[in-house]
Short mmCIF file of C-alpha atoms in Angstrom, two decimals:
data_model
loop_
_atom_site.label_atom_id
_atom_site.label_comp_id
_atom_site.label_asym_id
_atom_site.label_seq_id
_atom_site.Cartn_x
_atom_site.Cartn_y
_atom_site.Cartn_z
CA MET A 285 -9.78 7.46 8.78
CA LYS A 286 -11.60 6.24 5.43
CA LYS A 287 -14.28 3.50 5.83
CA LEU A 288 -15.53 4.68 9.06
CA VAL A 289 -18.82 5.56 8.18
CA ILE A 290 -19.49 2.38 6.60
CA PHE A 291 -17.89 0.61 9.95
CA LEU A 292 -20.52 2.34 12.26
CA PHE A 293 -23.12 1.57 9.97
CA LEU A 294 -22.22 -2.51 9.84
CA VAL A 295 -21.91 -2.80 13.73
CA LEU A 296 -25.52 -1.82 14.10
CA SER A 297 -26.88 -5.12 13.53
CA LEU A 298 -24.23 -6.69 16.38
CA ARG A 299 -26.36 -5.29 19.05
CA ALA A 300 -27.50 -8.09 21.43
CA SER A 301 -28.08 -8.51 24.62
CA ALA A 302 -24.58 -8.58 25.95
CA SER A 303 -23.01 -4.98 26.74
CA VAL A 304 -20.01 -5.85 24.49
CA THR A 305 -20.48 -7.71 21.30
CA LEU A 306 -18.08 -8.03 18.81
CA PRO A 307 -17.77 -9.30 15.19
CA ALA A 308 -17.40 -13.09 14.45
CA VAL A 309 -13.60 -12.58 13.18
CA ILE A 310 -12.80 -10.94 16.33
CA SER A 311 -12.86 -13.45 18.74
CA SER A 312 -10.86 -15.94 20.57
CA ASN A 313 -8.24 -18.25 18.47
CA MET A 314 -8.07 -15.56 16.20
CA VAL A 315 -4.33 -14.42 14.81
CA LEU A 316 -3.62 -10.81 14.66
CA GLN A 317 -1.26 -9.38 12.28
CA ARG A 318 1.77 -8.82 13.80
CA GLN A 319 3.89 -5.29 14.26
CA SER A 320 0.65 -3.38 13.22
CA GLU A 321 -2.40 -1.12 14.40
CA ALA A 322 -4.63 -3.99 14.31
CA ALA A 323 -8.15 -2.76 14.24
CA LEU A 324 -10.73 -4.28 16.75
CA TRP A 325 -14.59 -3.02 16.87
CA GLY A 326 -17.84 -4.03 17.92
CA THR A 327 -21.08 -2.61 20.26
CA ALA A 328 -21.20 -1.64 23.66
CA THR A 329 -23.84 0.25 25.72
CA ALA A 330 -24.56 3.50 24.02
CA ASN A 331 -22.02 6.65 24.81
CA ALA A 332 -20.28 4.29 27.60
CA LYS A 333 -16.48 4.27 28.05
CA VAL A 334 -14.75 0.90 26.09
CA THR A 335 -11.60 -0.21 27.83
CA VAL A 336 -9.35 -2.41 25.67
CA VAL A 337 -6.47 -4.18 27.37
CA THR A 338 -3.89 -6.46 25.69
CA SER A 339 -1.81 -8.82 27.62
CA TRP A 340 1.10 -8.98 25.65
CA ASN A 341 2.45 -5.27 26.51
CA LYS A 342 -0.09 -4.84 29.40
CA ARG A 343 -1.57 -1.84 27.66
CA GLN A 344 -4.85 -0.35 28.45
CA TYR A 345 -6.54 1.85 25.34
CA ALA A 346 -9.92 3.52 25.86
CA VAL A 347 -12.49 4.87 23.53
CA LYS A 348 -15.95 6.32 23.85
CA ALA A 349 -18.97 4.19 22.13
CA GLY A 350 -21.59 6.34 20.20
CA PRO A 351 -25.16 6.72 20.90
CA ASP A 352 -25.43 3.89 18.72
CA GLY A 353 -23.02 1.82 20.70
CA ALA A 354 -20.81 1.61 18.22
CA TRP A 355 -17.00 2.01 18.91
CA LYS A 356 -13.32 0.72 16.78
CA VAL A 357 -9.70 1.04 18.23
CA LYS A 358 -6.51 0.14 16.97
CA VAL A 359 -4.28 -1.60 19.32
CA GLN A 360 -0.58 -2.08 18.58
CA THR A 361 0.64 -5.62 18.41
CA ALA A 362 3.80 -7.28 18.79
CA ALA A 363 6.57 -9.20 16.88
CA ALA A 364 4.86 -12.46 16.96
CA GLY A 365 3.71 -15.10 19.76
CA GLY A 366 1.07 -15.95 22.13
CA PRO A 367 -1.27 -17.06 23.31
CA TYR A 368 -2.35 -13.93 24.73
CA GLU A 369 -5.69 -12.66 25.83
CA ILE A 370 -7.69 -9.54 25.28
CA THR A 371 -9.94 -8.04 27.63
CA ILE A 372 -12.93 -5.67 26.48
CA SER A 373 -15.27 -3.93 28.81
CA ASP A 374 -17.85 -1.18 29.08
CA GLY A 375 -18.24 -2.01 33.06
CA LYS A 376 -19.21 -5.29 32.06
CA PRO A 377 -16.12 -7.06 30.53
CA VAL A 378 -15.65 -9.58 27.64
CA LYS A 379 -12.40 -11.89 27.82
CA LEU A 380 -10.68 -13.16 24.32
CA GLU A 381 -8.31 -16.15 24.99
CA ASN A 382 -5.62 -17.95 23.14
CA ILE A 383 -4.63 -15.18 20.67
CA LEU A 384 -1.95 -15.46 18.61
CA ILE A 385 0.26 -12.61 16.84
CA GLY A 386 1.97 -13.78 13.61
CA GLU A 387 0.73 -13.03 9.56
CA VAL A 388 -2.51 -13.05 8.60
CA TRP A 389 -3.82 -13.52 4.98
CA LEU A 390 -7.04 -13.82 3.09
CA CYS A 391 -8.05 -16.27 0.26
CA SER A 392 -10.88 -15.75 -2.00
CA GLY A 393 -12.40 -16.45 -5.45
CA GLN A 394 -14.60 -19.63 -6.92
CA SER A 395 -14.38 -23.09 -7.09
CA ASN A 396 -10.54 -23.54 -7.69
CA MET A 397 -9.78 -21.61 -4.72
CA GLU A 398 -12.91 -22.90 -2.66
CA MET A 399 -12.09 -26.65 -3.52
CA PRO A 400 -11.31 -28.24 0.14
CA VAL A 401 -8.36 -30.45 1.03
CA LYS A 402 -10.72 -33.53 0.85
CA GLY A 403 -11.61 -32.33 -2.80
CA PHE A 404 -15.12 -32.25 -4.37
CA LYS A 405 -17.44 -35.17 -5.23
CA ASN A 406 -15.44 -37.28 -7.31
CA GLN A 407 -12.63 -34.69 -7.99
CA PRO A 408 -9.67 -35.55 -5.49
CA VAL A 409 -7.12 -32.90 -4.52
CA LEU A 410 -3.54 -34.32 -4.55
CA HIS A 411 -1.82 -35.52 -1.27
CA THR A 412 -4.99 -35.35 1.01
CA THR A 413 -4.39 -37.94 3.21
CA ASP A 414 -0.83 -36.21 3.92
CA LEU A 415 -2.45 -32.96 4.52
CA LEU A 416 -4.67 -34.34 7.04
CA MET A 417 -1.91 -36.87 8.61
CA GLU A 418 0.34 -33.73 9.14
CA ALA A 419 -2.36 -30.95 10.07
CA ASP A 420 -2.37 -30.60 13.98
CA ASN A 421 -0.73 -27.14 14.22
CA PRO A 422 -1.46 -24.70 17.09
CA GLN A 423 0.28 -22.25 15.31
CA ILE A 424 -1.92 -22.17 12.27
CA ARG A 425 -5.93 -20.66 12.36
CA LEU A 426 -8.36 -20.81 10.18
CA PHE A 427 -11.62 -18.50 9.51
CA HIS A 428 -13.81 -19.82 7.36
CA VAL A 429 -16.62 -17.44 6.22
CA PRO A 430 -19.79 -19.48 5.12
CA ARG A 431 -21.86 -19.13 2.05
CA ASN A 432 -23.98 -15.90 1.97
CA VAL A 433 -25.79 -13.67 -0.55
CA SER A 434 -27.28 -9.97 0.73
CA ARG A 435 -28.68 -6.78 -0.84
CA THR A 436 -26.79 -4.72 1.80
CA PRO A 437 -23.84 -4.96 4.03
CA VAL A 438 -23.89 -7.23 7.00
CA ALA A 439 -21.64 -6.92 10.02
CA SER A 440 -20.90 -10.12 11.02
CA CYS A 441 -21.23 -13.94 10.06
CA ASN A 442 -21.50 -17.33 12.07
CA ALA A 443 -18.06 -18.33 11.78
CA SER A 444 -14.66 -19.28 14.21
CA TRP A 445 -11.39 -19.22 14.58
CA ASN A 446 -10.08 -23.05 14.37
CA GLN A 447 -6.70 -24.43 15.33
CA ALA A 448 -5.23 -26.58 12.24
CA THR A 449 -6.38 -30.19 12.49
CA ALA A 450 -7.18 -32.93 10.35
CA GLU A 451 -10.94 -32.31 11.51
CA SER A 452 -10.57 -28.15 10.67
CA ILE A 453 -8.41 -28.71 7.47
CA ILE A 454 -10.49 -31.08 5.77
CA ASP A 455 -13.58 -28.60 4.40
CA PHE A 456 -11.21 -25.74 4.03
CA SER A 457 -9.24 -24.33 0.87
CA ALA A 458 -6.58 -26.51 -0.17
CA VAL A 459 -4.71 -23.60 -1.82
CA GLY A 460 -5.12 -21.10 1.11
CA TYR A 461 -4.58 -23.87 3.85
CA GLN A 462 -1.66 -24.93 2.12
CA PHE A 463 -0.34 -21.84 1.36
CA ALA A 464 -0.41 -20.99 5.52
CA LYS A 465 0.96 -24.31 6.05
CA MET A 466 3.93 -23.64 3.79
CA LEU A 467 4.44 -20.09 4.95
CA GLN A 468 3.99 -20.85 8.71
CA GLU A 469 7.19 -23.57 8.28
CA LYS A 470 9.40 -20.91 6.45
CA LEU A 471 8.92 -18.03 8.50
CA LYS A 472 8.42 -19.67 12.01
CA VAL A 473 5.81 -17.53 13.32
CA PRO A 474 1.92 -18.13 13.76
CA VAL A 475 0.03 -17.84 10.76
CA GLY A 476 -3.71 -16.72 10.30
CA ILE A 477 -6.02 -18.06 6.69
CA ILE A 478 -9.22 -16.42 6.46
CA GLU A 479 -11.33 -17.92 3.97
CA THR A 480 -14.21 -16.38 1.89
CA THR A 481 -15.26 -18.39 -1.38
CA TRP A 482 -17.94 -19.56 -3.61
CA GLY A 483 -17.64 -21.81 -6.36
CA GLY A 484 -19.27 -20.80 -10.00
CA THR A 485 -19.38 -16.80 -8.99
CA VAL A 486 -18.49 -13.39 -11.18
CA ILE A 487 -15.81 -11.12 -10.01
CA GLU A 488 -18.42 -8.17 -9.58
CA ALA A 489 -20.65 -10.20 -7.03
CA TRP A 490 -17.60 -9.66 -4.97
CA MET A 491 -17.51 -5.61 -5.44
CA ASP A 492 -19.05 -2.94 -3.59
CA GLU A 493 -21.34 -0.82 -5.47
CA GLN A 494 -18.87 2.36 -5.27
CA SER A 495 -15.99 0.08 -7.18
CA LEU A 496 -18.67 -0.62 -9.81
CA GLN A 497 -19.97 2.79 -10.49
CA PRO A 498 -17.24 2.99 -13.77
CA PHE A 499 -18.90 -0.06 -15.03
CA ALA A 500 -22.62 1.28 -14.50
CA GLY A 501 -23.67 1.00 -18.48
CA GLU A 502 -22.05 -2.56 -18.46
CA ILE A 503 -22.74 -4.05 -15.07
CA LYS A 504 -26.42 -3.91 -13.46
CA ILE A 505 -26.67 -3.63 -9.83
CA PRO A 506 -30.13 -5.06 -8.46
CA SER A 507 -32.31 -2.58 -6.57
CA ARG A 508 -32.13 -3.63 -2.79
CA GLU A 509 -35.93 -3.84 -2.78
CA THR A 510 -35.89 -6.72 -5.03
CA VAL A 511 -36.37 -10.47 -4.39
CA LYS A 512 -33.75 -12.46 -2.61
CA PRO A 513 -30.28 -11.90 -4.37
CA ASP A 514 -28.52 -14.61 -6.43
CA ARG A 515 -24.78 -15.37 -5.80
CA ASN A 516 -23.79 -13.39 -9.01
CA ASP A 517 -25.44 -10.59 -8.52
CA ALA A 518 -23.38 -7.40 -8.70
CA THR A 519 -22.50 -6.87 -4.61
CA ALA A 520 -24.13 -9.72 -3.63
CA LEU A 521 -20.89 -11.44 -2.00
CA TYR A 522 -19.25 -8.18 -1.08
CA ASN A 523 -22.27 -7.45 1.16
CA GLY A 524 -22.64 -10.79 2.44
CA MET A 525 -19.43 -12.62 2.65
CA VAL A 526 -16.53 -9.58 2.69
CA THR A 527 -18.17 -6.76 4.65
CA PRO A 528 -18.27 -9.05 7.86
CA LEU A 529 -14.06 -9.14 7.65
CA VAL A 530 -13.49 -5.08 6.22
CA GLY A 531 -10.98 -3.57 8.60
CA TYR A 532 -9.62 -6.92 10.17
CA ASN A 533 -5.64 -6.51 9.43
CA ILE A 534 -4.23 -8.78 6.92
CA LYS A 535 -0.68 -8.83 5.21
CA GLY A 536 -2.40 -9.55 1.93
CA MET A 537 -4.56 -11.53 -0.30
CA LEU A 538 -4.79 -14.88 -2.47
CA TRP A 539 -7.37 -14.76 -5.25
CA TYR A 540 -8.23 -17.36 -7.54
CA GLN A 541 -11.13 -16.52 -9.95
CA GLY A 542 -12.02 -16.00 -13.42
CA GLU A 543 -13.58 -18.78 -15.21
CA SER A 544 -16.99 -17.23 -14.69
CA ASN A 545 -16.20 -13.83 -16.34
CA ARG A 546 -14.11 -15.71 -19.08
CA ASP A 547 -16.71 -14.54 -21.69
CA ARG A 548 -16.14 -10.71 -20.89
CA ALA A 549 -12.29 -10.82 -20.79
CA ALA A 550 -11.58 -7.07 -21.93
CA GLN A 551 -13.97 -6.31 -19.34
CA TYR A 552 -12.26 -8.54 -16.73
CA ARG A 553 -9.16 -6.51 -17.19
CA ARG A 554 -10.44 -3.57 -15.75
CA LEU A 555 -12.74 -5.29 -13.15
CA MET A 556 -9.73 -6.96 -11.48
CA PRO A 557 -7.63 -3.65 -10.79
CA ALA A 558 -11.19 -2.19 -9.58
CA MET A 559 -11.74 -4.75 -7.09
CA VAL A 560 -8.42 -4.48 -5.57
CA LYS A 561 -8.13 -0.70 -4.85
CA ALA A 562 -11.99 -0.91 -3.65
CA TRP A 563 -10.95 -4.13 -1.18
CA ARG A 564 -7.72 -1.99 0.04
CA THR A 565 -9.35 1.34 0.64
CA ALA A 566 -12.07 -0.29 2.42
CA TRP A 567 -9.55 -2.48 4.64
CA ASP A 568 -7.54 0.83 5.77
CA CYS A 569 -4.53 -1.09 6.34
CA GLY A 570 -2.14 -0.24 3.57
CA GLU A 571 -1.52 -1.45 0.16
CA TRP A 572 -1.14 -5.15 1.09
CA PRO A 573 -0.08 -7.83 -1.58
CA PHE A 574 -2.54 -9.22 -4.33
CA TYR A 575 -1.37 -12.39 -5.34
CA TYR A 576 -3.77 -13.97 -7.92
CA VAL A 577 -3.84 -17.56 -9.74
CA GLN A 578 -3.96 -17.45 -13.33
CA ILE A 579 -7.01 -19.60 -14.56
CA ALA A 580 -5.79 -23.10 -15.73
CA PRO A 581 -6.33 -24.64 -19.27
CA TYR A 582 -9.64 -26.58 -19.96
CA THR A 583 -12.25 -27.48 -22.18
CA TYR A 584 -15.05 -25.51 -22.03
CA ASN A 585 -18.15 -26.54 -23.82
CA GLY A 586 -18.39 -24.17 -27.23
CA ASP A 587 -15.02 -22.02 -26.41
CA LYS A 588 -14.47 -19.82 -29.05
CA GLY A 589 -11.36 -18.45 -27.72
CA GLN A 590 -12.79 -16.94 -24.78
CA THR A 591 -10.08 -18.83 -22.12
CA CYS A 592 -7.24 -17.80 -23.47
CA LEU A 593 -8.30 -13.99 -24.04
CA LEU A 594 -9.04 -14.16 -20.16
CA ARG A 595 -6.02 -15.63 -19.30
CA GLU A 596 -4.47 -12.66 -21.29
CA ALA A 597 -6.70 -10.55 -19.49
CA GLN A 598 -5.28 -11.51 -16.12
CA LEU A 599 -1.73 -11.36 -17.68
CA LYS A 600 -2.10 -7.87 -18.99
CA ALA A 601 -3.86 -6.80 -15.58
CA LEU A 602 -0.65 -7.48 -13.35
CA PRO A 603 1.35 -4.08 -14.18
CA GLU A 604 -1.99 -2.13 -13.44
CA ILE A 605 -2.23 -3.64 -10.33
CA PRO A 606 0.30 -2.16 -7.95
CA ASN A 607 2.08 -4.69 -5.30
CA ALA A 608 0.59 -7.78 -7.38
CA GLY A 609 1.52 -10.97 -8.72
CA MET A 610 0.47 -13.97 -10.81
CA ALA A 611 0.82 -17.57 -10.40
CA VAL A 612 0.56 -19.46 -13.91
CA SER A 613 -0.94 -22.59 -13.97
CA MET A 614 -0.36 -23.77 -17.54
CA ASP A 615 1.28 -27.19 -16.65
CA VAL A 616 -1.22 -28.17 -14.47
CA GLY A 617 -4.65 -27.87 -15.77
CA MET A 618 -7.15 -31.00 -16.84
CA GLU A 619 -8.58 -30.92 -20.13
CA SER A 620 -12.05 -32.65 -18.93
CA ASN A 621 -11.93 -31.22 -15.25
CA ILE A 622 -12.22 -27.59 -14.42
CA HIS A 623 -10.68 -28.10 -10.62
CA PRO A 624 -7.26 -29.37 -11.31
CA PRO A 625 -6.24 -31.77 -8.31
CA ASP A 626 -2.58 -30.36 -8.13
CA LYS A 627 -3.63 -27.45 -5.32
CA THR A 628 0.17 -27.84 -3.78
CA ILE A 629 2.05 -26.78 -6.66
CA ILE A 630 -0.48 -23.40 -7.23
CA ALA A 631 0.10 -22.98 -3.64
CA LYS A 632 3.74 -22.92 -3.59
CA ARG A 633 3.71 -20.44 -6.54
CA LEU A 634 1.78 -17.91 -4.61
CA LEU A 635 4.20 -18.52 -1.55
CA TYR A 636 7.50 -17.84 -3.89
CA TRP A 637 5.43 -14.49 -4.37
CA ALA A 638 4.97 -13.44 -0.95
CA LEU A 639 8.37 -14.82 0.14
CA ALA A 640 10.32 -13.03 -2.77
CA LYS A 641 8.07 -9.75 -2.79
CA THR A 642 6.49 -9.62 0.63
CA TYR A 643 8.75 -11.22 2.77
CA GLY A 644 11.96 -10.41 1.69
CA TYR A 645 13.70 -13.35 0.58
CA LYS A 646 16.51 -12.55 -1.72
CA GLY A 647 17.43 -15.39 -4.42
CA VAL A 648 13.81 -16.67 -4.33
CA PRO A 649 12.57 -17.39 -7.81
CA TYR A 650 8.77 -16.30 -8.27
CA SER A 651 7.67 -15.52 -11.98
CA GLY A 652 7.91 -18.01 -14.91
CA PRO A 653 9.03 -16.43 -18.15
CA VAL A 654 7.30 -12.98 -19.52
CA TYR A 655 7.43 -12.22 -23.27
CA LYS A 656 9.49 -9.07 -23.64
CA SER A 657 10.14 -8.69 -27.79
CA MET A 658 10.05 -10.07 -31.19
CA GLN A 659 12.36 -9.94 -33.88
CA VAL A 660 12.04 -11.00 -37.64
CA ALA A 661 14.95 -12.17 -39.38
CA GLY A 662 13.65 -13.62 -42.98
CA ASP A 663 11.18 -16.64 -42.39
CA THR A 664 12.24 -16.71 -38.87
CA VAL A 665 11.29 -15.40 -35.37
CA LYS A 666 13.18 -14.43 -32.19
CA LEU A 667 11.50 -14.12 -28.98
CA SER A 668 13.16 -12.80 -25.80
CA PHE A 669 11.71 -13.10 -22.34
CA ASP A 670 12.04 -11.56 -18.81
CA TYR A 671 12.29 -13.60 -15.80
CA ALA A 672 14.70 -15.96 -17.62
CA ALA A 673 18.04 -14.63 -16.66
CA ASN A 674 19.37 -18.43 -16.43
CA GLY A 675 17.50 -19.31 -19.77
CA LEU A 676 14.67 -21.64 -20.69
CA SER A 677 13.59 -25.01 -20.84
CA THR A 678 11.08 -27.57 -21.75
CA PHE A 679 12.81 -30.34 -18.97
CA GLY A 680 12.76 -33.19 -21.86
CA LYS A 681 9.24 -32.35 -23.59
CA PRO A 682 9.12 -30.73 -26.94
CA LEU A 683 8.88 -27.11 -27.40
CA SER A 684 5.16 -27.28 -28.65
CA ASP A 685 2.18 -24.68 -28.98
CA PHE A 686 3.94 -21.96 -30.87
CA GLU A 687 2.22 -20.92 -34.12
CA VAL A 688 3.22 -17.89 -36.27
CA ALA A 689 1.18 -16.08 -38.75
CA GLY A 690 1.92 -13.46 -41.72
CA ALA A 691 -0.15 -10.54 -42.77
CA ASP A 692 -2.91 -12.74 -43.82
CA LYS A 693 -3.44 -13.22 -40.16
CA VAL A 694 -3.92 -16.90 -40.56
CA PHE A 695 -1.72 -18.76 -37.60
CA HIS A 696 0.32 -22.34 -38.55
CA PRO A 697 1.91 -24.29 -35.99
CA ALA A 698 5.46 -23.74 -36.02
CA ASN A 699 8.87 -25.56 -35.29
CA ALA A 700 10.61 -23.78 -31.87
CA TRP A 701 13.81 -24.21 -30.28
CA ILE A 702 15.34 -22.63 -27.55
CA THR A 703 18.45 -20.21 -27.95
CA GLY A 704 21.26 -18.62 -26.16
CA SER A 705 18.66 -15.60 -26.21
CA GLY A 706 15.21 -16.91 -26.05
CA ILE A 707 13.02 -18.63 -28.50
CA ALA A 708 13.79 -19.23 -32.41
CA LEU A 709 10.64 -20.40 -34.38
CA LYS A 710 9.53 -20.57 -37.95
CA SER A 711 7.05 -22.18 -40.40
CA ASP A 712 7.30 -23.62 -43.85
CA GLU A 713 3.69 -21.89 -44.32
CA VAL A 714 4.77 -18.66 -43.31
CA LYS A 715 7.74 -16.95 -45.58
CA SER A 716 7.46 -13.37 -43.71
CA PRO A 717 6.01 -13.78 -40.07
CA VAL A 718 4.43 -10.77 -38.45
CA ALA A 719 2.88 -12.20 -35.42
CA VAL A 720 3.49 -15.08 -32.91
CA ARG A 721 0.94 -17.08 -30.09
CA TYR A 722 2.01 -19.40 -27.58
CA ALA A 723 -0.34 -21.95 -26.11
CA PHE A 724 -3.05 -19.26 -27.16
CA HIS A 725 -5.95 -22.01 -27.08
CA SER A 726 -8.39 -23.07 -23.66
CA TRP A 727 -6.83 -26.27 -23.75
CA VAL A 728 -2.84 -26.96 -24.04
CA VAL A 729 -0.13 -28.23 -21.58
CA GLY A 730 2.46 -25.68 -21.26
CA THR A 731 5.84 -26.37 -21.97
CA LEU A 732 7.82 -23.36 -21.71
CA PHE A 733 9.59 -22.58 -18.21
CA ASN A 734 12.55 -20.81 -17.23
CA THR A 735 15.15 -23.13 -15.48
CA GLU A 736 13.74 -22.39 -11.96
CA GLY A 737 10.64 -24.65 -13.13
CA LEU A 738 8.19 -21.94 -13.33
CA PRO A 739 6.02 -21.73 -16.33
CA ALA A 740 5.29 -18.95 -18.75
CA SER A 741 1.77 -17.81 -19.37
CA SER A 742 -0.01 -18.01 -22.70
CA PHE A 743 0.69 -14.82 -24.60
CA ARG A 744 0.16 -13.44 -28.13
CA THR A 745 2.21 -10.66 -30.05
CA ASP A 746 -0.73 -9.67 -31.99
CA GLU A 747 -4.09 -7.59 -31.08
CA TRP A 748 -6.38 -9.28 -34.04
#
């Protein structure tokens, strides 16, 4: 069983005076992933026989604790429902109550995923009051990992599972909660959402040492003997905020991060697939879906093209990550606020991916137009797109932000229009077009959509 060694190592710190001790994520009020072999683990009396009894199927599981007391077992979960109970005993029983079985998702990243339902100071989230008013739902459970940095992997955290109420969701990820809310309403089964986020953090902080080995010449992993780690040290957040969750069965993961790596776009394109592979390996419960948000347009101080290159890196990483999808936010950024308030549309676009690709809902659109090919006829360029079978639209706005360049590599604004097969464009300044770019700037408002209302990513046909 993959990563068993690390689990045995991690649970050492769980020892307490009670015989059976569990990590925080395994507790009353939790949601277990339905129709799976859900992992349960902890510590008990050394070498003791540990029994686990699950009320939904009245089945008993037995496992022997190791000399250090560490144990782990997988239990078969039902289709969906609850509340249920689990009793764990090494002679002294511990009972977990009010357990639901349904869908479990994890959301992670930096501040745009962390941004809570109440918003940040002087930075609102749309629909906050409505979300709070409608929050009461015992079928939705939240688990919020507190901020923590560590040089070494930790086994648990100071958190608990909570039922969705106005009080419990107000400080929870607006994107993560709304995804869970809409998913629960659609599937009509319990949904658990786990949040582990920290604003202003780089992706390598969320990765383990092994996954960073190919980047040894580029990214430094601080020594474990150094002073207190910083949130942006490589592995610091993986150790402090991810390892307490590793192995807890999830259906999939939502990711919204990248702003803090925007000055290293080419490297980010390699880091994100490496992170996903490492997390899936550590979890050891399949190649779960990874749905992420492309960073939104914003005016960064001193930006010299890094932002659009990071968006491009996220776009180009998509086919390199199996079972992945990208939600585009080109139309909902804010020029002077790195935290766009419309988190509802972001949650919906992540949900579209999940419904279509994870839950098998036929006919649900999930991707905006994706550049496919370019043809040049005289001074006119013709572009074709995937994910636009029914055509393209601006929904009444001018089709802006297209540029064209000749062999001199100087880009000029282009007049663009929608055709029966895609986009045509040209510029009076460029008689022999060679390359096209769309919305390839740090701040733009995307105007290109498919008829289903999903936006196109910024893109370019060149590699200059």
